[in-house]
């Protein structure tokens, strides 16, 4: 089980003491009550509600929680019944939820009673949550930086994607008319930011993207005047940019913030009726979960992405979903299932007509596919196969500087695993040169992983020189 729930008895929520702290939104008092009732530590409470242990400690010491989004997260993590949520001033959850909120499975993605959505959210609620997130991110609010990644935090958004009813018309009678020119501007800016992300890493323009969402996109969403068709296109454009912002936060190891961005991007894509973008966002969620070691969640999200991609009728997205599935299976050491998923990815890409792909999908090509194959075979210990695909991955568009750094580090790691430290160091040095130009925590992590692989041969001159260069360039490991 991916999450150890707090296991608070439902009848305990009717006690006078807890009703008092809920009515006052005294979250510190709530956490202290949970500790007395269940014996849960601050770390365990934090894991359940998706907050860092240090932030839980400060809340228990008297720090106030005012963000509705964080209060909702706490209510969900504690599995508050409707009466408790209402006492705290939150909307009730009216649907049955999975028995284990930390685990998505295909049968749970298609519940037998789809008329019961997991949450009674509207697209206006999503806009308000997004505006709060973007404003808080720009103002660097401490509460955002204390929100930790939680595999359970992707369960309800993914379930909403499949079970929530078709949203109300996306129309608004605001003060300023919104039309196609404003939407085209958002998409053009997103394309520019995406190029910068690929060339310089997520940290280069992450703050700029957050400011653009807050200063330019929020007013269009909250004060704009648009009909349903325009509103859907506006939400789709905002979802694409929010997805990029989440990807940038993921690349800079701000995983809780990345999760918030990707979750809201998925909600926007649902309201916009954009299955293609929804599949891409679910694939990004899977990528993050698997990278962080939550392979079961990564697998479930990859399969959800595949189901959505097939619904959208975009074979390239189906191929992407299959490689995300394969990577999670490789991390789980399921070689047979991984091979089947990789074969399905190849088949899907072979039958794809790339002429109609959305712009944001242009990165997915033979080189990207080869890199994912290489990562899968490396995880499975199939070094000969991993080397072949890692070499293929370097036949790539050189505008993807971060991707080339990743692929060089992949090939170097294969050579290290094959017992070829000199070749690993030579290729790793190329990766280090590119990584020094990037602001990417992932690129740094791949080099640090290579450094760890080479540690047993650290007395060799090539290894000693290379690992010294890593420390001189990236700083000594703490």
CSV table of N, CA and C in Angstrom, one decimal, residues 271-418:
chain,number,residue,atom,x,y,z
A,271,UNK,N,-12.5,20.2,-18.3
A,271,UNK,CA,-13.5,21.2,-18.6
A,271,UNK,C,-13.4,21.7,-20.0
A,272,UNK,N,-12.3,21.6,-20.6
A,272,UNK,CA,-12.1,22.0,-22.0
A,272,UNK,C,-12.5,20.9,-23.0
A,273,UNK,N,-12.7,19.7,-22.5
A,273,UNK,CA,-13.0,18.5,-23.3
A,273,UNK,C,-11.9,18.1,-24.2
A,274,UNK,N,-10.6,18.4,-23.7
A,274,UNK,CA,-9.4,18.1,-24.5
A,274,UNK,C,-8.8,16.8,-24.1
A,275,UNK,N,-9.2,15.7,-24.7
A,275,UNK,CA,-8.7,14.4,-24.3
A,275,UNK,C,-7.2,14.2,-24.7
A,276,UNK,N,-6.8,14.8,-25.8
A,276,UNK,CA,-5.4,14.7,-26.1
A,276,UNK,C,-4.5,15.3,-25.1
A,277,UNK,N,-4.8,16.5,-24.7
A,277,UNK,CA,-4.0,17.2,-23.7
A,277,UNK,C,-4.1,16.4,-22.3
A,278,UNK,N,-5.3,15.9,-22.0
A,278,UNK,CA,-5.5,15.2,-20.8
A,278,UNK,C,-4.6,13.9,-20.7
A,279,UNK,N,-4.4,13.2,-21.9
A,279,UNK,CA,-3.6,12.1,-21.9
A,279,UNK,C,-2.1,12.5,-21.7
A,280,UNK,N,-1.7,13.6,-22.3
A,280,UNK,CA,-0.3,14.1,-22.1
A,280,UNK,C,-0.1,14.5,-20.6
A,281,UNK,N,-1.0,15.0,-20.0
A,281,UNK,CA,-0.9,15.4,-18.6
A,281,UNK,C,-0.8,14.2,-17.7
A,282,UNK,N,-1.6,13.2,-17.9
A,282,UNK,CA,-1.6,11.9,-17.2
A,282,UNK,C,-0.3,11.2,-17.4
A,283,UNK,N,0.3,11.3,-18.6
A,283,UNK,CA,1.6,10.7,-18.9
A,283,UNK,C,2.7,11.5,-18.1
A,284,UNK,N,2.6,12.8,-18.0
A,284,UNK,CA,3.5,13.6,-17.2
A,284,UNK,C,3.4,13.2,-15.7
A,285,UNK,N,2.2,13.0,-15.2
A,285,UNK,CA,2.1,12.5,-13.8
A,285,UNK,C,2.7,11.2,-13.6
A,286,UNK,N,2.5,10.3,-14.6
A,286,UNK,CA,3.1,9.0,-14.5
A,286,UNK,C,4.7,9.1,-14.5
A,287,UNK,N,5.2,9.9,-15.3
A,287,UNK,CA,6.7,10.2,-15.4
A,287,UNK,C,7.2,10.6,-14.1
A,288,UNK,N,6.5,11.5,-13.4
A,288,UNK,CA,7.0,12.0,-12.1
A,288,UNK,C,6.9,11.0,-11.1
A,289,UNK,N,5.8,10.2,-11.0
A,289,UNK,CA,5.6,9.2,-10.0
A,289,UNK,C,6.6,8.1,-10.1
A,290,UNK,N,6.9,7.7,-11.3
A,290,UNK,CA,7.9,6.6,-11.5
A,290,UNK,C,9.3,7.1,-11.1
A,291,UNK,N,9.6,8.3,-11.5
A,291,UNK,CA,10.9,8.9,-11.2
A,291,UNK,C,11.1,9.0,-9.7
A,292,UNK,N,10.1,9.3,-8.9
A,292,UNK,CA,10.2,9.4,-7.5
A,292,UNK,C,10.1,8.0,-6.8
A,293,UNK,N,9.9,6.9,-7.6
A,293,UNK,CA,9.9,5.6,-7.0
A,293,UNK,C,8.5,5.1,-6.7
A,294,UNK,N,7.5,5.8,-7.0
A,294,UNK,CA,6.1,5.3,-6.8
A,294,UNK,C,5.6,4.6,-8.0
A,295,UNK,N,6.2,3.4,-8.2
A,295,UNK,CA,6.0,2.7,-9.5
A,295,UNK,C,4.6,2.2,-9.7
A,296,UNK,N,3.9,1.8,-8.7
A,296,UNK,CA,2.5,1.4,-8.8
A,296,UNK,C,1.6,2.5,-9.3
A,297,UNK,N,1.8,3.7,-8.7
A,297,UNK,CA,1.0,4.9,-9.1
A,297,UNK,C,1.4,5.2,-10.6
A,298,UNK,N,2.7,5.2,-10.8
A,298,UNK,CA,3.2,5.5,-12.2
A,298,UNK,C,2.6,4.6,-13.2
A,299,UNK,N,2.5,3.3,-12.9
A,299,UNK,CA,1.9,2.3,-13.8
A,299,UNK,C,0.4,2.6,-14.0
A,300,UNK,N,-0.3,2.9,-13.0
A,300,UNK,CA,-1.8,3.2,-13.1
A,300,UNK,C,-2.0,4.5,-13.9
A,301,UNK,N,-1.2,5.5,-13.7
A,301,UNK,CA,-1.4,6.7,-14.4
A,301,UNK,C,-1.0,6.6,-15.9
A,302,UNK,N,0.0,5.7,-16.2
A,302,UNK,CA,0.3,5.5,-17.6
A,302,UNK,C,-0.8,4.8,-18.3
A,303,UNK,N,-1.4,3.8,-17.6
A,303,UNK,CA,-2.6,3.1,-18.2
A,303,UNK,C,-3.8,4.0,-18.4
A,304,UNK,N,-4.0,4.9,-17.4
A,304,UNK,CA,-5.0,5.9,-17.6
A,304,UNK,C,-4.7,6.8,-18.8
A,305,UNK,N,-3.4,7.2,-19.0
A,305,UNK,CA,-3.1,8.0,-20.1
A,305,UNK,C,-3.3,7.2,-21.4
A,306,UNK,N,-3.0,5.9,-21.4
A,306,UNK,CA,-3.3,5.1,-22.6
A,306,UNK,C,-4.8,5.0,-23.0
A,307,UNK,N,-5.6,4.9,-21.9
A,307,UNK,CA,-7.0,4.8,-22.2
A,307,UNK,C,-7.5,6.1,-22.8
A,308,UNK,N,-7.0,7.2,-22.2
A,308,UNK,CA,-7.4,8.5,-22.7
A,308,UNK,C,-6.9,8.8,-24.1
A,309,UNK,N,-5.7,8.4,-24.4
A,309,UNK,CA,-5.1,8.6,-25.7
A,309,UNK,C,-5.9,7.8,-26.8
A,310,UNK,N,-6.3,6.6,-26.5
A,310,UNK,CA,-7.1,5.9,-27.4
A,310,UNK,C,-8.4,6.5,-27.7
A,311,UNK,N,-9.0,7.1,-26.6
A,311,UNK,CA,-10.2,7.8,-26.7
A,311,UNK,C,-10.1,9.1,-27.6
A,312,UNK,N,-8.9,9.7,-27.5
A,312,UNK,CA,-8.6,10.9,-28.3
A,312,UNK,C,-8.2,10.5,-29.8
A,313,UNK,N,-7.9,9.3,-30.0
A,313,UNK,CA,-7.5,8.8,-31.4
A,313,UNK,C,-6.2,9.4,-31.8
A,314,UNK,N,-5.2,9.5,-30.9
A,314,UNK,CA,-3.9,10.0,-31.3
A,314,UNK,C,-2.9,8.9,-31.0
A,315,UNK,N,-2.4,8.2,-32.0
A,315,UNK,CA,-1.5,7.0,-31.8
A,315,UNK,C,-0.2,7.4,-31.1
A,316,UNK,N,0.3,8.6,-31.4
A,316,UNK,CA,1.6,9.0,-30.7
A,316,UNK,C,1.4,9.1,-29.2
A,317,UNK,N,0.3,9.6,-28.8
A,317,UNK,CA,0.0,9.6,-27.3
A,317,UNK,C,-0.1,8.2,-26.8
A,318,UNK,N,-0.7,7.3,-27.6
A,318,UNK,CA,-0.8,5.9,-27.1
A,318,UNK,C,0.6,5.3,-27.0
A,319,UNK,N,1.5,5.6,-27.9
A,319,UNK,CA,2.9,5.2,-27.8
A,319,UNK,C,3.5,5.7,-26.6
A,320,UNK,N,3.3,7.0,-26.3
A,320,UNK,CA,3.9,7.6,-25.1
A,320,UNK,C,3.4,6.9,-23.8
A,321,UNK,N,2.1,6.6,-23.8
A,321,UNK,CA,1.5,6.0,-22.6
A,321,UNK,C,2.2,4.6,-22.4
A,322,UNK,N,2.4,3.9,-23.5
A,322,UNK,CA,3.0,2.6,-23.4
A,322,UNK,C,4.4,2.6,-22.9
A,323,UNK,N,5.2,3.6,-23.3
A,323,UNK,CA,6.6,3.7,-22.8
A,323,UNK,C,6.6,4.1,-21.3
A,324,UNK,N,5.7,4.9,-20.9
A,324,UNK,CA,5.6,5.3,-19.5
A,324,UNK,C,5.2,4.0,-18.7
A,325,UNK,N,4.3,3.2,-19.2
A,325,UNK,CA,3.9,2.0,-18.6
A,325,UNK,C,5.1,1.0,-18.5
A,326,UNK,N,5.8,0.9,-19.6
A,326,UNK,CA,7.0,0.0,-19.6
A,326,UNK,C,8.1,0.5,-18.6
A,327,UNK,N,8.3,1.8,-18.5
A,327,UNK,CA,9.3,2.2,-17.5
A,327,UNK,C,8.9,1.9,-16.1
A,328,UNK,N,7.6,2.1,-15.8
A,328,UNK,CA,7.2,1.7,-14.4
A,328,UNK,C,7.3,0.2,-14.2
A,329,UNK,N,7.0,-0.6,-15.2
A,329,UNK,CA,7.1,-2.1,-15.1
A,329,UNK,C,8.6,-2.5,-15.0
A,330,UNK,N,9.5,-1.8,-15.7
A,330,UNK,CA,10.9,-2.1,-15.6
A,330,UNK,C,11.4,-1.8,-14.2
A,331,UNK,N,11.0,-0.7,-13.6
A,331,UNK,CA,11.4,-0.3,-12.2
A,331,UNK,C,10.8,-1.4,-11.3
A,332,UNK,N,9.7,-2.0,-11.6
A,332,UNK,CA,9.1,-3.0,-10.7
A,332,UNK,C,9.7,-4.4,-11.1
A,333,UNK,N,10.7,-4.4,-12.0
A,333,UNK,CA,11.4,-5.7,-12.4
A,333,UNK,C,10.4,-6.7,-13.0
A,334,UNK,N,9.4,-6.2,-13.8
A,334,UNK,CA,8.5,-7.1,-14.5
A,334,UNK,C,8.9,-7.1,-15.9
A,335,UNK,N,9.9,-8.0,-16.3
A,335,UNK,CA,10.5,-7.9,-17.6
A,335,UNK,C,9.6,-8.3,-18.7
A,336,UNK,N,8.8,-9.3,-18.5
A,336,UNK,CA,7.9,-9.8,-19.6
A,336,UNK,C,6.8,-8.7,-19.9
A,337,UNK,N,6.2,-8.1,-18.9
A,337,UNK,CA,5.2,-7.1,-19.1
A,337,UNK,C,5.8,-5.8,-19.7
A,338,UNK,N,7.0,-5.5,-19.3
A,338,UNK,CA,7.7,-4.4,-19.8
A,338,UNK,C,8.0,-4.6,-21.3
A,339,UNK,N,8.4,-5.7,-21.7
A,339,UNK,CA,8.7,-6.0,-23.1
A,339,UNK,C,7.4,-5.9,-24.0
A,340,UNK,N,6.3,-6.4,-23.4
A,340,UNK,CA,5.0,-6.3,-24.1
A,340,UNK,C,4.6,-4.8,-24.3
A,341,UNK,N,4.8,-4.0,-23.3
A,341,UNK,CA,4.5,-2.6,-23.4
A,341,UNK,C,5.4,-1.9,-24.4
A,342,UNK,N,6.6,-2.2,-24.4
A,342,UNK,CA,7.6,-1.6,-25.4
A,342,UNK,C,7.2,-1.9,-26.8
A,343,UNK,N,6.8,-3.2,-27.0
A,343,UNK,CA,6.3,-3.6,-28.3
A,343,UNK,C,5.1,-2.9,-28.8
A,344,UNK,N,4.2,-2.7,-27.9
A,344,UNK,CA,3.0,-1.9,-28.2
A,344,UNK,C,3.3,-0.5,-28.5
A,345,UNK,N,4.3,0.1,-27.8
A,345,UNK,CA,4.7,1.5,-28.1
A,345,UNK,C,5.2,1.6,-29.5
A,346,UNK,N,6.1,0.6,-29.9
A,346,UNK,CA,6.6,0.6,-31.3
A,346,UNK,C,5.5,0.5,-32.3
A,347,UNK,N,4.6,-0.3,-32.1
A,347,UNK,CA,3.5,-0.5,-33.0
A,347,UNK,C,2.7,0.8,-33.1
A,348,UNK,N,2.4,1.4,-32.0
A,348,UNK,CA,1.6,2.6,-32.0
A,348,UNK,C,2.3,3.7,-32.8
A,349,UNK,N,3.6,3.9,-32.6
A,349,UNK,CA,4.3,4.9,-33.2
A,349,UNK,C,4.4,4.7,-34.7
A,350,UNK,N,4.6,3.4,-35.1
A,350,UNK,CA,4.7,3.0,-36.5
A,350,UNK,C,3.4,3.4,-37.3
A,351,UNK,N,2.3,3.4,-36.7
A,351,UNK,CA,1.0,3.7,-37.4
A,351,UNK,C,0.6,5.1,-37.3
A,352,UNK,N,1.4,5.9,-36.6
A,352,UNK,CA,1.0,7.3,-36.4
A,352,UNK,C,1.2,8.2,-37.6
A,353,UNK,N,0.2,9.1,-37.8
A,353,UNK,CA,0.3,10.1,-38.8
A,353,UNK,C,0.7,11.4,-38.1
A,354,UNK,N,2.0,11.8,-38.2
A,354,UNK,CA,2.5,12.9,-37.4
A,354,UNK,C,2.1,14.3,-38.0
A,355,UNK,N,1.5,14.3,-39.1
A,355,UNK,CA,1.2,15.6,-39.7
A,355,UNK,C,0.1,16.4,-39.0
A,356,UNK,N,-0.7,15.6,-38.1
A,356,UNK,CA,-1.8,16.3,-37.4
A,356,UNK,C,-1.5,16.4,-35.9
A,357,UNK,N,-0.2,16.1,-35.5
A,357,UNK,CA,0.1,16.2,-34.1
A,357,UNK,C,0.0,17.6,-33.6
A,358,UNK,N,-0.5,17.8,-32.3
A,358,UNK,CA,-0.4,19.1,-31.7
A,358,UNK,C,1.1,19.5,-31.5
A,359,UNK,N,1.3,20.8,-31.4
A,359,UNK,CA,2.7,21.3,-31.3
A,359,UNK,C,3.4,20.8,-30.1
A,360,UNK,N,2.7,20.7,-29.0
A,360,UNK,CA,3.3,20.3,-27.8
A,360,UNK,C,3.8,18.8,-27.8
A,361,UNK,N,3.5,18.0,-28.8
A,361,UNK,CA,3.9,16.6,-28.9
A,361,UNK,C,5.1,16.4,-29.8
A,362,UNK,N,5.6,17.5,-30.4
A,362,UNK,CA,6.7,17.3,-31.3
A,362,UNK,C,8.0,16.7,-30.8
A,363,UNK,N,8.2,16.8,-29.4
A,363,UNK,CA,9.3,16.2,-28.8
A,363,UNK,C,9.4,14.7,-28.9
A,364,UNK,N,8.2,14.0,-29.0
A,364,UNK,CA,8.1,12.6,-29.0
A,364,UNK,C,8.5,12.0,-30.4
A,365,UNK,N,9.7,11.5,-30.5
A,365,UNK,CA,10.2,11.0,-31.8
A,365,UNK,C,11.0,9.7,-31.5
A,366,UNK,N,11.7,9.2,-32.6
A,366,UNK,CA,12.4,8.0,-32.4
A,366,UNK,C,13.5,8.1,-31.4
A,367,UNK,N,14.1,9.2,-31.3
A,367,UNK,CA,15.2,9.4,-30.3
A,367,UNK,C,14.7,9.3,-28.9
A,368,UNK,N,13.5,10.0,-28.7
A,368,UNK,CA,12.9,10.0,-27.3
A,368,UNK,C,12.5,8.6,-27.0
A,369,UNK,N,11.9,7.9,-28.0
A,369,UNK,CA,11.5,6.5,-27.7
A,369,UNK,C,12.7,5.6,-27.4
A,370,UNK,N,13.8,5.8,-28.2
A,370,UNK,CA,15.0,5.0,-27.9
A,370,UNK,C,15.5,5.2,-26.5
A,371,UNK,N,15.5,6.5,-26.0
A,371,UNK,CA,15.9,6.8,-24.7
A,371,UNK,C,15.1,6.1,-23.7
A,372,UNK,N,13.8,6.1,-23.8
A,372,UNK,CA,12.9,5.3,-22.9
A,372,UNK,C,13.2,3.8,-22.9
A,373,UNK,N,13.4,3.3,-24.1
A,373,UNK,CA,13.8,1.9,-24.2
A,373,UNK,C,15.1,1.7,-23.4
A,374,UNK,N,16.1,2.6,-23.6
A,374,UNK,CA,17.3,2.4,-22.9
A,374,UNK,C,17.2,2.4,-21.4
A,375,UNK,N,16.4,3.3,-20.9
A,375,UNK,CA,16.2,3.4,-19.4
A,375,UNK,C,15.5,2.1,-18.9
A,376,UNK,N,14.6,1.6,-19.7
A,376,UNK,CA,13.9,0.3,-19.3
A,376,UNK,C,14.9,-0.8,-19.2
A,377,UNK,N,15.7,-1.0,-20.3
A,377,UNK,CA,16.7,-2.1,-20.3
A,377,UNK,C,17.7,-1.9,-19.2
A,378,UNK,N,18.1,-0.7,-19.0
A,378,UNK,CA,19.1,-0.4,-17.9
A,378,UNK,C,18.6,-0.9,-16.6
A,379,UNK,N,17.3,-0.5,-16.3
A,379,UNK,CA,16.7,-0.9,-15.0
A,379,UNK,C,16.6,-2.4,-14.9
A,380,UNK,N,16.4,-3.1,-16.0
A,380,UNK,CA,16.3,-4.5,-16.0
A,380,UNK,C,17.6,-5.3,-16.0
A,381,UNK,N,18.7,-4.5,-16.1
A,381,UNK,CA,20.0,-5.1,-16.2
A,381,UNK,C,20.4,-5.7,-17.5
A,382,UNK,N,19.6,-5.3,-18.6
A,382,UNK,CA,19.9,-5.8,-19.9
A,382,UNK,C,20.8,-4.8,-20.6
A,383,UNK,N,22.1,-4.9,-20.3
A,383,UNK,CA,23.0,-3.8,-20.7
A,383,UNK,C,23.3,-3.7,-22.2
A,384,UNK,N,23.3,-4.9,-22.9
A,384,UNK,CA,23.6,-4.8,-24.3
A,384,UNK,C,22.5,-4.1,-25.0
A,385,UNK,N,21.2,-4.5,-24.7
A,385,UNK,CA,20.1,-3.8,-25.3
A,385,UNK,C,20.1,-2.3,-24.9
A,386,UNK,N,20.4,-2.0,-23.6
A,386,UNK,CA,20.4,-0.6,-23.1
A,386,UNK,C,21.4,0.2,-23.9
A,387,UNK,N,22.6,-0.4,-24.1
A,387,UNK,CA,23.6,0.4,-24.9
A,387,UNK,C,23.1,0.7,-26.3
A,388,UNK,N,22.5,-0.3,-27.0
A,388,UNK,CA,22.1,-0.1,-28.4
A,388,UNK,C,21.1,1.1,-28.4
A,389,UNK,N,20.1,1.1,-27.5
A,389,UNK,CA,19.1,2.1,-27.6
A,389,UNK,C,19.6,3.5,-27.1
A,390,UNK,N,20.5,3.4,-26.1
A,390,UNK,CA,21.1,4.7,-25.7
A,390,UNK,C,21.9,5.4,-26.8
A,391,UNK,N,22.6,4.6,-27.6
A,391,UNK,CA,23.3,5.1,-28.7
A,391,UNK,C,22.3,5.7,-29.7
A,392,UNK,N,21.3,5.0,-30.0
A,392,UNK,CA,20.2,5.5,-30.9
A,392,UNK,C,19.6,6.8,-30.4
A,393,UNK,N,19.5,6.9,-29.1
A,393,UNK,CA,18.8,8.1,-28.6
A,393,UNK,C,19.6,9.4,-28.9
A,394,UNK,N,20.9,9.3,-29.1
A,394,UNK,CA,21.7,10.4,-29.4
A,394,UNK,C,21.6,10.9,-30.8
A,395,UNK,N,20.9,10.2,-31.7
A,395,UNK,CA,20.6,10.7,-33.0
A,395,UNK,C,19.4,11.6,-32.9
A,396,UNK,N,19.6,12.8,-32.3
A,396,UNK,CA,18.4,13.6,-31.9
A,396,UNK,C,18.6,15.0,-32.3
A,397,UNK,N,17.5,15.8,-32.2
A,397,UNK,CA,17.6,17.2,-32.5
A,397,UNK,C,18.4,17.9,-31.4
A,398,UNK,N,19.4,18.6,-31.8
A,398,UNK,CA,20.3,19.1,-30.8
A,398,UNK,C,19.8,20.4,-30.1
A,399,UNK,N,18.6,20.8,-30.5
A,399,UNK,CA,17.9,21.9,-29.8
A,399,UNK,C,17.5,21.4,-28.4
A,400,UNK,N,17.3,20.1,-28.2
A,400,UNK,CA,16.9,19.5,-26.9
A,400,UNK,C,18.1,19.3,-26.1
A,401,UNK,N,18.7,20.4,-25.6
A,401,UNK,CA,20.0,20.3,-24.9
A,401,UNK,C,19.8,19.4,-23.6
A,402,UNK,N,18.7,19.7,-22.8
A,402,UNK,CA,18.5,18.9,-21.6
A,402,UNK,C,18.4,17.4,-22.0
A,403,UNK,N,17.6,17.1,-23.0
A,403,UNK,CA,17.4,15.7,-23.4
A,403,UNK,C,18.7,15.1,-23.8
A,404,UNK,N,19.6,15.8,-24.5
A,404,UNK,CA,20.9,15.3,-24.8
A,404,UNK,C,21.7,15.0,-23.6
A,405,UNK,N,21.7,15.9,-22.6
A,405,UNK,CA,22.4,15.6,-21.4
A,405,UNK,C,21.9,14.4,-20.7
A,406,UNK,N,20.6,14.2,-20.7
A,406,UNK,CA,20.0,13.0,-20.1
A,406,UNK,C,20.5,11.7,-20.8
A,407,UNK,N,20.5,11.8,-22.2
A,407,UNK,CA,20.8,10.6,-23.0
A,407,UNK,C,22.3,10.3,-22.9
A,408,UNK,N,23.1,11.3,-22.8
A,408,UNK,CA,24.6,11.0,-22.6
A,408,UNK,C,24.8,10.4,-21.2
A,409,UNK,N,24.1,10.9,-20.2
A,409,UNK,CA,24.2,10.3,-18.9
A,409,UNK,C,23.7,8.9,-18.9
A,410,UNK,N,22.7,8.6,-19.6
A,410,UNK,CA,22.1,7.2,-19.7
A,410,UNK,C,23.2,6.3,-20.3
A,411,UNK,N,23.8,6.7,-21.4
A,411,UNK,CA,24.8,5.9,-22.1
A,411,UNK,C,26.0,5.7,-21.2
A,412,UNK,N,26.5,6.7,-20.5
A,412,UNK,CA,27.6,6.6,-19.5
A,412,UNK,C,27.2,5.6,-18.4
A,413,UNK,N,26.0,5.6,-17.9
A,413,UNK,CA,25.6,4.7,-16.9
A,413,UNK,C,25.6,3.3,-17.4
A,414,UNK,N,25.2,3.1,-18.6
A,414,UNK,CA,25.3,1.7,-19.2
A,414,UNK,C,26.7,1.2,-19.2
A,415,UNK,N,27.6,2.1,-19.6
A,415,UNK,CA,29.0,1.6,-19.7
A,415,UNK,C,29.6,1.4,-18.2
A,416,UNK,N,29.1,2.2,-17.3
A,416,UNK,CA,29.5,2.0,-15.9
A,416,UNK,C,29.0,0.6,-15.4
A,417,UNK,N,27.8,0.3,-15.8
A,417,UNK,CA,27.2,-1.0,-15.3
A,417,UNK,C,27.9,-2.1,-16.0
A,418,UNK,N,28.4,-1.9,-17.2
A,418,UNK,CA,29.1,-3.0,-18.0
A,418,UNK,C,30.5,-3.1,-17.5
